[in-house]
Short mmCIF file of C-alpha atoms in Angstrom, two decimals:
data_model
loop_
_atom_site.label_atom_id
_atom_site.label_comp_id
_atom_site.label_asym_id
_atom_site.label_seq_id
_atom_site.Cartn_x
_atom_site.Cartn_y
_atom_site.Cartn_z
CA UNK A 1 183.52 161.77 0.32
CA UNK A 2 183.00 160.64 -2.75
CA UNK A 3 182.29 156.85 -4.12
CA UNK A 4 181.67 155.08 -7.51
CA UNK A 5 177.95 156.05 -6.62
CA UNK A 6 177.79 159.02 -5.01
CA UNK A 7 175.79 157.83 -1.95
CA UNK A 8 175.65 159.02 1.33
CA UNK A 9 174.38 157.10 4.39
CA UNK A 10 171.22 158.94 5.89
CA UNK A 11 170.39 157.06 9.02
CA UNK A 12 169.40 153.72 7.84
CA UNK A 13 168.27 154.61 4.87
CA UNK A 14 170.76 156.03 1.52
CA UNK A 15 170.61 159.19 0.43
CA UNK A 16 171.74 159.46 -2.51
CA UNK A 17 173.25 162.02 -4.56
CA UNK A 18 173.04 161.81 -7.64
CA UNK A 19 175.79 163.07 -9.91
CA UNK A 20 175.70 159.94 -11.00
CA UNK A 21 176.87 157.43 -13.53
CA UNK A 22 180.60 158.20 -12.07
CA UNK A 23 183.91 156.70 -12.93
CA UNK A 24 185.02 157.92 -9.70
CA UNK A 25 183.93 157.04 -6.44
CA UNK A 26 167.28 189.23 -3.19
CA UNK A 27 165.33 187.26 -5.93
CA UNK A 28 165.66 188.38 -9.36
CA UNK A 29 164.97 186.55 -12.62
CA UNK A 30 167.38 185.64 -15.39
CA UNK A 31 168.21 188.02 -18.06
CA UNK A 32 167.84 186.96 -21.58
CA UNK A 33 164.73 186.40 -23.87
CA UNK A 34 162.39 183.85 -21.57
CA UNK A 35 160.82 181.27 -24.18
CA UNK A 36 156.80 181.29 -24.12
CA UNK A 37 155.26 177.92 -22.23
CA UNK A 38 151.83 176.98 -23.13
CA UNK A 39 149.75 177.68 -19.61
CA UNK A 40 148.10 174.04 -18.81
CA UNK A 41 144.37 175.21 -17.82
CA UNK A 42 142.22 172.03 -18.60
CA UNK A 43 138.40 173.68 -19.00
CA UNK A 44 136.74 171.97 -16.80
CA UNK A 45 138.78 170.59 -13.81
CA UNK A 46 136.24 168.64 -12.24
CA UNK A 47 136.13 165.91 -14.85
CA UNK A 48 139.71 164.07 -15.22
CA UNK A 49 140.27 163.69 -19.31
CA UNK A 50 143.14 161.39 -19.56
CA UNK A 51 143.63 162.49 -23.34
CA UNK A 52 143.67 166.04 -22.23
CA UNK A 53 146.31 165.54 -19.52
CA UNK A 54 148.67 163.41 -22.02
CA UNK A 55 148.29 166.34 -24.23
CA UNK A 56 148.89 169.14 -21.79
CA UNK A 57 151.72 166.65 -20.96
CA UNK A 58 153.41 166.63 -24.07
CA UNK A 59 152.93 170.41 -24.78
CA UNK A 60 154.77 171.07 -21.54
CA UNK A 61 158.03 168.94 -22.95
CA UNK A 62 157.88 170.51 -26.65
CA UNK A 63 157.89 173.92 -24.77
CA UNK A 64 160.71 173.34 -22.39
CA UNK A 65 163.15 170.41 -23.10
CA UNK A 66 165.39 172.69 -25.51
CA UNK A 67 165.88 174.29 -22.18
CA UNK A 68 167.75 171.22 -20.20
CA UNK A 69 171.23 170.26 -21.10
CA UNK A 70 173.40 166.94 -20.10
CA UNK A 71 176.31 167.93 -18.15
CA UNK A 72 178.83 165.23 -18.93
CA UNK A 73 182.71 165.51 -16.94
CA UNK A 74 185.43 163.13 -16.33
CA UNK A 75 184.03 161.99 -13.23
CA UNK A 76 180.36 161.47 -13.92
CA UNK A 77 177.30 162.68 -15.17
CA UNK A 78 173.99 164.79 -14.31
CA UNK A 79 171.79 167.41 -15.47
CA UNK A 80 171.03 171.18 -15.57
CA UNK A 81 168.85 173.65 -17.57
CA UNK A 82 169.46 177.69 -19.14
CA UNK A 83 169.06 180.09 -16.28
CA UNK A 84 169.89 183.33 -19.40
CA UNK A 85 170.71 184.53 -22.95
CA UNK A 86 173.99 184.78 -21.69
CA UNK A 87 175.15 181.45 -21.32
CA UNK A 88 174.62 180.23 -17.72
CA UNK A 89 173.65 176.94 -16.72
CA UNK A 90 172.62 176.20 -13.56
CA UNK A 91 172.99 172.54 -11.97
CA UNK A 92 174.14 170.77 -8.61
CA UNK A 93 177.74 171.84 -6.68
CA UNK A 94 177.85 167.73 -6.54
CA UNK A 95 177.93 167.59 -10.19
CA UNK A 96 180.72 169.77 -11.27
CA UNK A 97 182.47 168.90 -7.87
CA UNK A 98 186.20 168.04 -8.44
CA UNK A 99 185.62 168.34 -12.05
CA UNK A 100 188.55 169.34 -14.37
CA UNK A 101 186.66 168.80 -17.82
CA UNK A 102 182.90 170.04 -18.44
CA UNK A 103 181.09 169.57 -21.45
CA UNK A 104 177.42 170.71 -21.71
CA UNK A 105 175.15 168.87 -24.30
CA UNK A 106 172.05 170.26 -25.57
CA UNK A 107 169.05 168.77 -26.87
CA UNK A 108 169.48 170.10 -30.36
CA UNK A 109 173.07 168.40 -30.31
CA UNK A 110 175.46 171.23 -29.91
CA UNK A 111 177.84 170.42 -27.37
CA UNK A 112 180.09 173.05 -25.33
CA UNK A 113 182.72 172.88 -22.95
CA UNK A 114 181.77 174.91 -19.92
CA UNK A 115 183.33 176.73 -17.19
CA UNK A 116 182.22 176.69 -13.21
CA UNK A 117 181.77 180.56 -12.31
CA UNK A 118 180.12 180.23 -8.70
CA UNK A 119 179.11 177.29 -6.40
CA UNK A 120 177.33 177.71 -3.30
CA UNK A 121 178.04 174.16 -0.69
CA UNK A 122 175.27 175.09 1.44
CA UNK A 123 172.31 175.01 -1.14
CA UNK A 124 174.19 172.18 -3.67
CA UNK A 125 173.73 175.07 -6.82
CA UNK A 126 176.52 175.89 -9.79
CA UNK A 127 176.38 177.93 -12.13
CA UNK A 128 178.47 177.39 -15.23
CA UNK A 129 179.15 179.32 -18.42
CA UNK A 130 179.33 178.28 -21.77
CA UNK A 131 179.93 180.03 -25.32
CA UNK A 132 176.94 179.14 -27.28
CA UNK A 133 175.09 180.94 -30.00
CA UNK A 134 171.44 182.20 -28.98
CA UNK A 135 169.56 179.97 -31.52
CA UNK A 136 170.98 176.98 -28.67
CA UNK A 137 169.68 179.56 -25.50
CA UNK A 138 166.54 178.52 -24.51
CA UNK A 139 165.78 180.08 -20.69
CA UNK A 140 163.44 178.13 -18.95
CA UNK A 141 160.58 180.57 -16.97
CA UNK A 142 161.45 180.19 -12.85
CA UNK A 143 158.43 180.02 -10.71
CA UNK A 144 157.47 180.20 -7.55
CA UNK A 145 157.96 177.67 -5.15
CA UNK A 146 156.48 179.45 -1.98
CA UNK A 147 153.21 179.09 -3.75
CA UNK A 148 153.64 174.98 -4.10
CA UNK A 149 151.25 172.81 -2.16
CA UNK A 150 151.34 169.16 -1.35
CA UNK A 151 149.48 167.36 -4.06
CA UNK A 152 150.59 169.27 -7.08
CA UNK A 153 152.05 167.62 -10.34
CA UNK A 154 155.38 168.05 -10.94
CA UNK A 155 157.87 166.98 -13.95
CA UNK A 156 161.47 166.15 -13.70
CA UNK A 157 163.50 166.54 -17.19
CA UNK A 158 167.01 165.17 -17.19
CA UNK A 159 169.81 162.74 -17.75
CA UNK A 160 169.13 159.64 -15.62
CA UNK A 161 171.74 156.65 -16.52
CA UNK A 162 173.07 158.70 -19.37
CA UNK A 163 169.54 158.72 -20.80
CA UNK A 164 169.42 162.40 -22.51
CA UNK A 165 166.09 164.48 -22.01
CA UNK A 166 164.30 162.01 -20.06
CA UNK A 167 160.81 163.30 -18.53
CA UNK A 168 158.73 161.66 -15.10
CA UNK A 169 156.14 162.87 -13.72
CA UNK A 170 155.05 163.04 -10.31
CA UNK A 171 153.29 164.82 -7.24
CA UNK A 172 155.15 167.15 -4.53
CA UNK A 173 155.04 164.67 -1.85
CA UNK A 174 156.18 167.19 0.98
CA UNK A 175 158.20 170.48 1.77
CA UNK A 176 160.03 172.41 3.85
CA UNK A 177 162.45 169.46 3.65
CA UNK A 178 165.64 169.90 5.02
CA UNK A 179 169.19 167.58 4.21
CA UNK A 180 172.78 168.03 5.21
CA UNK A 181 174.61 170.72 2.61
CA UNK A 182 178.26 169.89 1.82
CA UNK A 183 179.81 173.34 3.92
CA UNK A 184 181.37 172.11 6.91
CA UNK A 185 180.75 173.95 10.23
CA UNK A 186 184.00 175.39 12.42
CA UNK A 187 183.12 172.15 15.11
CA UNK A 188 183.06 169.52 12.27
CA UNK A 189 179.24 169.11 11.31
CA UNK A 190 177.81 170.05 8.59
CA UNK A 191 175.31 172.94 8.33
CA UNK A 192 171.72 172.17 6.97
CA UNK A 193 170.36 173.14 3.69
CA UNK A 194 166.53 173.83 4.08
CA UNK A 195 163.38 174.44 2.02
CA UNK A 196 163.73 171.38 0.37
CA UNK A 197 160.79 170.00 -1.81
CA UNK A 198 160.00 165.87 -1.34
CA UNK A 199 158.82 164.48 -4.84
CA UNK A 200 157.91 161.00 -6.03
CA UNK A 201 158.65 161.86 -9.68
CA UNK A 202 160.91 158.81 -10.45
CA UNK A 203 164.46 160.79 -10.16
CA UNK A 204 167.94 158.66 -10.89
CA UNK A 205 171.14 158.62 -10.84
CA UNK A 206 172.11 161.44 -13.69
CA UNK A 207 169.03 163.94 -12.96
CA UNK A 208 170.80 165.64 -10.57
CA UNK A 209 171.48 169.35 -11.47
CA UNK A 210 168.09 169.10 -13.47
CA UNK A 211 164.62 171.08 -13.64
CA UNK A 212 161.73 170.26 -11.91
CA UNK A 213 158.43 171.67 -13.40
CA UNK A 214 155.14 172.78 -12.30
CA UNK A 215 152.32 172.08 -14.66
CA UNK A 216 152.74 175.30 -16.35
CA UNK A 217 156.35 174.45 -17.63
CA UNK A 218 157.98 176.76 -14.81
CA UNK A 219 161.10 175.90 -12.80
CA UNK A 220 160.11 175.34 -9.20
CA UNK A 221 162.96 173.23 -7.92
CA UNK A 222 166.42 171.31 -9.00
CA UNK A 223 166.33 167.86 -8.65
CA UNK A 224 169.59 167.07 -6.16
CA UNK A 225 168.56 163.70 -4.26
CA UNK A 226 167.05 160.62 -3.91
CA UNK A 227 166.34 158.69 -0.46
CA UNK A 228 166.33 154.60 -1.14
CA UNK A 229 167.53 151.23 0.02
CA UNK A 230 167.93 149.88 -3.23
CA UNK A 231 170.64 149.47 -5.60
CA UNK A 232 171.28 148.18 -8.99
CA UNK A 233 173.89 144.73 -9.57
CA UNK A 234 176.75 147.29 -10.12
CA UNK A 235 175.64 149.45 -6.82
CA UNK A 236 173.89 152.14 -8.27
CA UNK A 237 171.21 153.51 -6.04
CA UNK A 238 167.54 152.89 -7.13
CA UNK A 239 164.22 155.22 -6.93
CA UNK A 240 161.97 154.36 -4.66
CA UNK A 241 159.61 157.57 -4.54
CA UNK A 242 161.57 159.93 -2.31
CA UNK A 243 163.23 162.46 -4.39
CA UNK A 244 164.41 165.37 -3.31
CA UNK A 245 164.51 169.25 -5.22
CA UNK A 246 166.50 172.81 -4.39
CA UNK A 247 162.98 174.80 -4.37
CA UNK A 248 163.90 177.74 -6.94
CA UNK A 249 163.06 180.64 -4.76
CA UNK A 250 166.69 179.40 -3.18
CA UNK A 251 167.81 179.41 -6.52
CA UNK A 252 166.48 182.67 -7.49
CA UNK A 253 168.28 184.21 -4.36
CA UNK A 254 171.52 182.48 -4.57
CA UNK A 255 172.55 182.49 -8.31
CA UNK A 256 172.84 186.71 -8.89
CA UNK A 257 175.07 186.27 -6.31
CA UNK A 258 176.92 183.46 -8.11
CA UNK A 259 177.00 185.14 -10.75
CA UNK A 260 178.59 188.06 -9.40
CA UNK A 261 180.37 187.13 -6.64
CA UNK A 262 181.02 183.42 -7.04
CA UNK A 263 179.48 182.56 -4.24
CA UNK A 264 176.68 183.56 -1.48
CA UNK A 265 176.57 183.73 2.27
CA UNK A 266 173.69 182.55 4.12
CA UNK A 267 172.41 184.02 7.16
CA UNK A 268 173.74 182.68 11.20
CA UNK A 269 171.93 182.36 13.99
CA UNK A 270 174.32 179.60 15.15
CA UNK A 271 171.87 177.35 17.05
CA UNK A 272 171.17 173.37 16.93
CA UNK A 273 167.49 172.42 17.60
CA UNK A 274 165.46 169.20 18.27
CA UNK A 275 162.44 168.44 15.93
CA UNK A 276 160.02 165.62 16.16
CA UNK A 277 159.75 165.31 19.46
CA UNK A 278 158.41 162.30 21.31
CA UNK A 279 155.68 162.68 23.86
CA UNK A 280 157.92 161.00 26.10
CA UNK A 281 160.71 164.01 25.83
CA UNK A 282 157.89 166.91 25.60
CA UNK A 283 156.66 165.50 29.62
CA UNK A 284 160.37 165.26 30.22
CA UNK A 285 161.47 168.33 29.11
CA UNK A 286 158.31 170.40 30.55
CA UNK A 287 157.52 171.77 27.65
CA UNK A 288 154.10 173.27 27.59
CA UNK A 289 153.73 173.37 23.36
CA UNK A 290 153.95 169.78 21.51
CA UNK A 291 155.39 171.67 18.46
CA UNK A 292 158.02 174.22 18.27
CA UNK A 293 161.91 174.09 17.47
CA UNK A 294 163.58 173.24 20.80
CA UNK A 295 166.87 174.51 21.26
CA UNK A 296 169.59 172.04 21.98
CA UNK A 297 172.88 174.02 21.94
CA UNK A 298 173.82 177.65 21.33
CA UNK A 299 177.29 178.56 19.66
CA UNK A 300 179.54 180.58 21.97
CA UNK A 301 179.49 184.20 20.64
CA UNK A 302 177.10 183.85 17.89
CA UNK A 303 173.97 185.66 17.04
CA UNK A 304 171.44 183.49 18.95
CA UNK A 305 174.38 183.87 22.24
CA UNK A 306 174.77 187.58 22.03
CA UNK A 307 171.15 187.80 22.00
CA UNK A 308 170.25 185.30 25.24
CA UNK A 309 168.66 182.52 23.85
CA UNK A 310 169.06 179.61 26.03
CA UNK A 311 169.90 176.43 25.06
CA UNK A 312 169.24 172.87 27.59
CA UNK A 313 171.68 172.25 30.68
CA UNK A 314 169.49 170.31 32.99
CA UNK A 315 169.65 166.32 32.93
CA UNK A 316 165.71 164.42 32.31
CA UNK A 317 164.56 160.95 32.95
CA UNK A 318 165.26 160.63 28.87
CA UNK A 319 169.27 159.72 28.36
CA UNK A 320 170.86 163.36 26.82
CA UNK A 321 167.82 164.92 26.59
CA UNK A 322 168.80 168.70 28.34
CA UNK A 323 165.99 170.40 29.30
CA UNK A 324 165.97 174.00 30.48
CA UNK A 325 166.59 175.19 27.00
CA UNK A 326 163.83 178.17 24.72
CA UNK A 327 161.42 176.40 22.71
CA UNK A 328 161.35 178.61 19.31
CA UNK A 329 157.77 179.10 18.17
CA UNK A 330 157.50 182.10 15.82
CA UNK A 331 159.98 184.13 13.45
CA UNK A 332 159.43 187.40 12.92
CA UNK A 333 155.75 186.61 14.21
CA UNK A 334 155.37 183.59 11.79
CA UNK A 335 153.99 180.38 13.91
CA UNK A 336 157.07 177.62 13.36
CA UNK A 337 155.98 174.55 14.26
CA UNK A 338 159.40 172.79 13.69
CA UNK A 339 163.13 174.13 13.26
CA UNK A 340 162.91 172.98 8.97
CA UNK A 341 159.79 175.31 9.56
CA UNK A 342 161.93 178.44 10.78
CA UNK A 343 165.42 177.27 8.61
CA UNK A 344 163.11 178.08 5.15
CA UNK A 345 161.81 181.15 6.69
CA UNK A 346 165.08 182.00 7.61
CA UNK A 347 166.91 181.72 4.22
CA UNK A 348 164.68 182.33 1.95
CA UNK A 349 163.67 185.63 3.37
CA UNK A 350 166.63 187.10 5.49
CA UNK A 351 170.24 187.74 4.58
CA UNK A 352 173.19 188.09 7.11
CA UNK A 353 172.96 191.87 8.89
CA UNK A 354 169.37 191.27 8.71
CA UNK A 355 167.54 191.16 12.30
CA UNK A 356 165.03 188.64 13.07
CA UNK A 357 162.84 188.53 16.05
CA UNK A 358 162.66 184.67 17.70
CA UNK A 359 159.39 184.34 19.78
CA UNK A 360 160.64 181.41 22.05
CA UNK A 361 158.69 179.35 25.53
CA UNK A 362 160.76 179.96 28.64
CA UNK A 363 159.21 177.95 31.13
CA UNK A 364 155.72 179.42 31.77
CA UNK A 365 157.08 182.64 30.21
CA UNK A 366 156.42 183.65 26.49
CA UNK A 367 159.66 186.18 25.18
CA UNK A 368 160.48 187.95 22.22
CA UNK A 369 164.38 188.31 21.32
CA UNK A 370 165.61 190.54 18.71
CA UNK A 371 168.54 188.63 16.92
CA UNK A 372 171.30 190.19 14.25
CA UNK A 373 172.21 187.65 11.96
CA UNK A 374 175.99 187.31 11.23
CA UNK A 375 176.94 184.90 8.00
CA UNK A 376 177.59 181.52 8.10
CA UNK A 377 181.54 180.77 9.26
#
């Protein structure tokens, strides 16, 4: 549903998505001449040089902000950046959503109207194409975001409040994030998107849809998402240091297909699972691992059902807590600690036909099941 702001409640906290400023409420890399970054390798990186970083710092932007665009339509606006030499942008689903005009705007001032070509619900990703000469095509180099550790600097380029090319700068504050996607499940709920990268670069409404940089001046992520509690006079949502990013290796699996296809299915096991739990439910449910993705229900004739994985049926001392049910605790021999743990494995690496082997606690009893994905319905 969409408001003036484009926020959704997340538990007691907002999260807020941010194609903002509205009037309404298997991996490959882009075609297309990739401009040169300048690599950021300070000399000697045991001594911090301030001068040194706000020159690395400002390198970075001269080499990639011809690359971002402002994606303005009639019901808002947000951000995105050149995936080719052929004209396609990439930027959120929730930007373009609903959208009958779309005009890209590029830092040089050439302006274009563009047209959606693929959108994928599940991982909030576009791709639109516009007719632009190749003087105006910058591609921005993708990285990798499988290689990103907590700690890292990270830069956000975008449109925040209408603000054209803005930059912030930041650390990855987490990943393996997971939020709801838009794609609504057959029983109502919504499925999860996963491998989501936390950042406390300052992101706003209108930097949705845009880049997020490693120091090198390669894509790792899409800004989609902020998490706050505070709002502007006129209701717009407010950074408070949780930002959240698409990483790119999602990207760099989904958008060939978008491309192509128009759209991309995502691998089914068709499970629910229980992270985070409490001591209190681990003695209650018998559980003889503290971490692990516990498996709460099992969908009647999917993947996970064919295959016997068993889901809780037996009451506790903890009110709805089932217990009874497979405690997941490796993929495909890969230790998962929690179920946002095994959802990136799962797509990221595996595509529906694929099989993937669940290593799951049944009681005392440590099995191996052998699951087929099917695609999500």
């Amino acid at each position: 549903m969409k408001t003036k702001q484009s926020v959704l409640a997340l538990v007691v906290l907002v999260l807020a998505v941010l194609a903002c400023q509205s009037q309404l409420p298997a991996a490959v890399q882009p075609t297309g001449e990739v401009q040169p970054v300048a690599t950021i390798s300070p000399s000697d990186t045991s001594v911090i040089n301030p001068v040194a970083q706000q020159d690395n710092l400002v390198a970075l932007y001269d080499g990639v902000s011809a690359g971002t665009v402002a994606i303005l339509t009639d019901l808002g606006s947000g951000s995105g950046f050149v995936y080719d030499g052929d004209g396609h942008i990439i930027t959120n689903f929730h930007v373009i959503d609903g959208a009958n005009l779309i005009e890209v705007r590029f830092t040089s001032g050439f302006m274009a109207y563009g047209t959606v070509i693929g959108t994928d619900t599940d991982s909030d990703v576009a791709v639109i194409k516009v007719d632009a000469p190749a003087e105006e095509l910058h591609p921005l180099p993708l990285g990798d975001s499988d290689s990103l550790k907590v700690g890292q600097t990270v830069i956000a380029i975008g449109n925040p409040f209408g603000l054209d090319t803005t930059m912030t700068v930041g650390i990855i504050s987490a990943l393996g994030r997971t939020l709801d996607s838009a794609h609504e499940s057959p029983d109502g709920n919504l499925f999860t998107a996963g491998d989501i990268i936390q950042t406390d670069a300052a992101i706003n409404p209108g930097n949705s849809g845009g880049p997020l940089f490693n120091i090198n001046g390669e894509v790792v992520g899409i800004n989609r998402a902020i998490r706050t509690t505070s709002f502007t006079d006129t209701g717009e949502p407010i950074n408070s240091g949780i930002g959240f990013a698409i990483s790119i290796n999602m990207v760099k699996r989904v958008t060939p297909s978008l491309i192509a296809d128009g759209k991309y299915d995502y691998p089914f096991l068709g499970i629910s699972s229980m992270d985070s739990l409490s001591l209190e439910m681990v003695n209650a449910l018998g559980l003889k691992s503290f971490t692990g993705a516990y498996v709460t229900s099992v969908v009647a004739g999917g993947p996970a059902d064919k295959a016997g994985i068993i889901a809780g049926d037996k009451s506790t001392s903890v009110p709805g807590l089932l217990a009874g049910g497979d405690l997941i605790v490796a993929i495909d021999g890969q230790e998962t600690r929690t179920f946002d743990e095994m959802l990136a494995y799962l797509i990221t690496h595996k595509s529906p036909g694929d099989t993937v082997v669940l290593t799951v606690l049944r009681g005392e009893e440590k099995v191996d099941v052998t699951i087929t994905l099917d695609k999500r319905p």
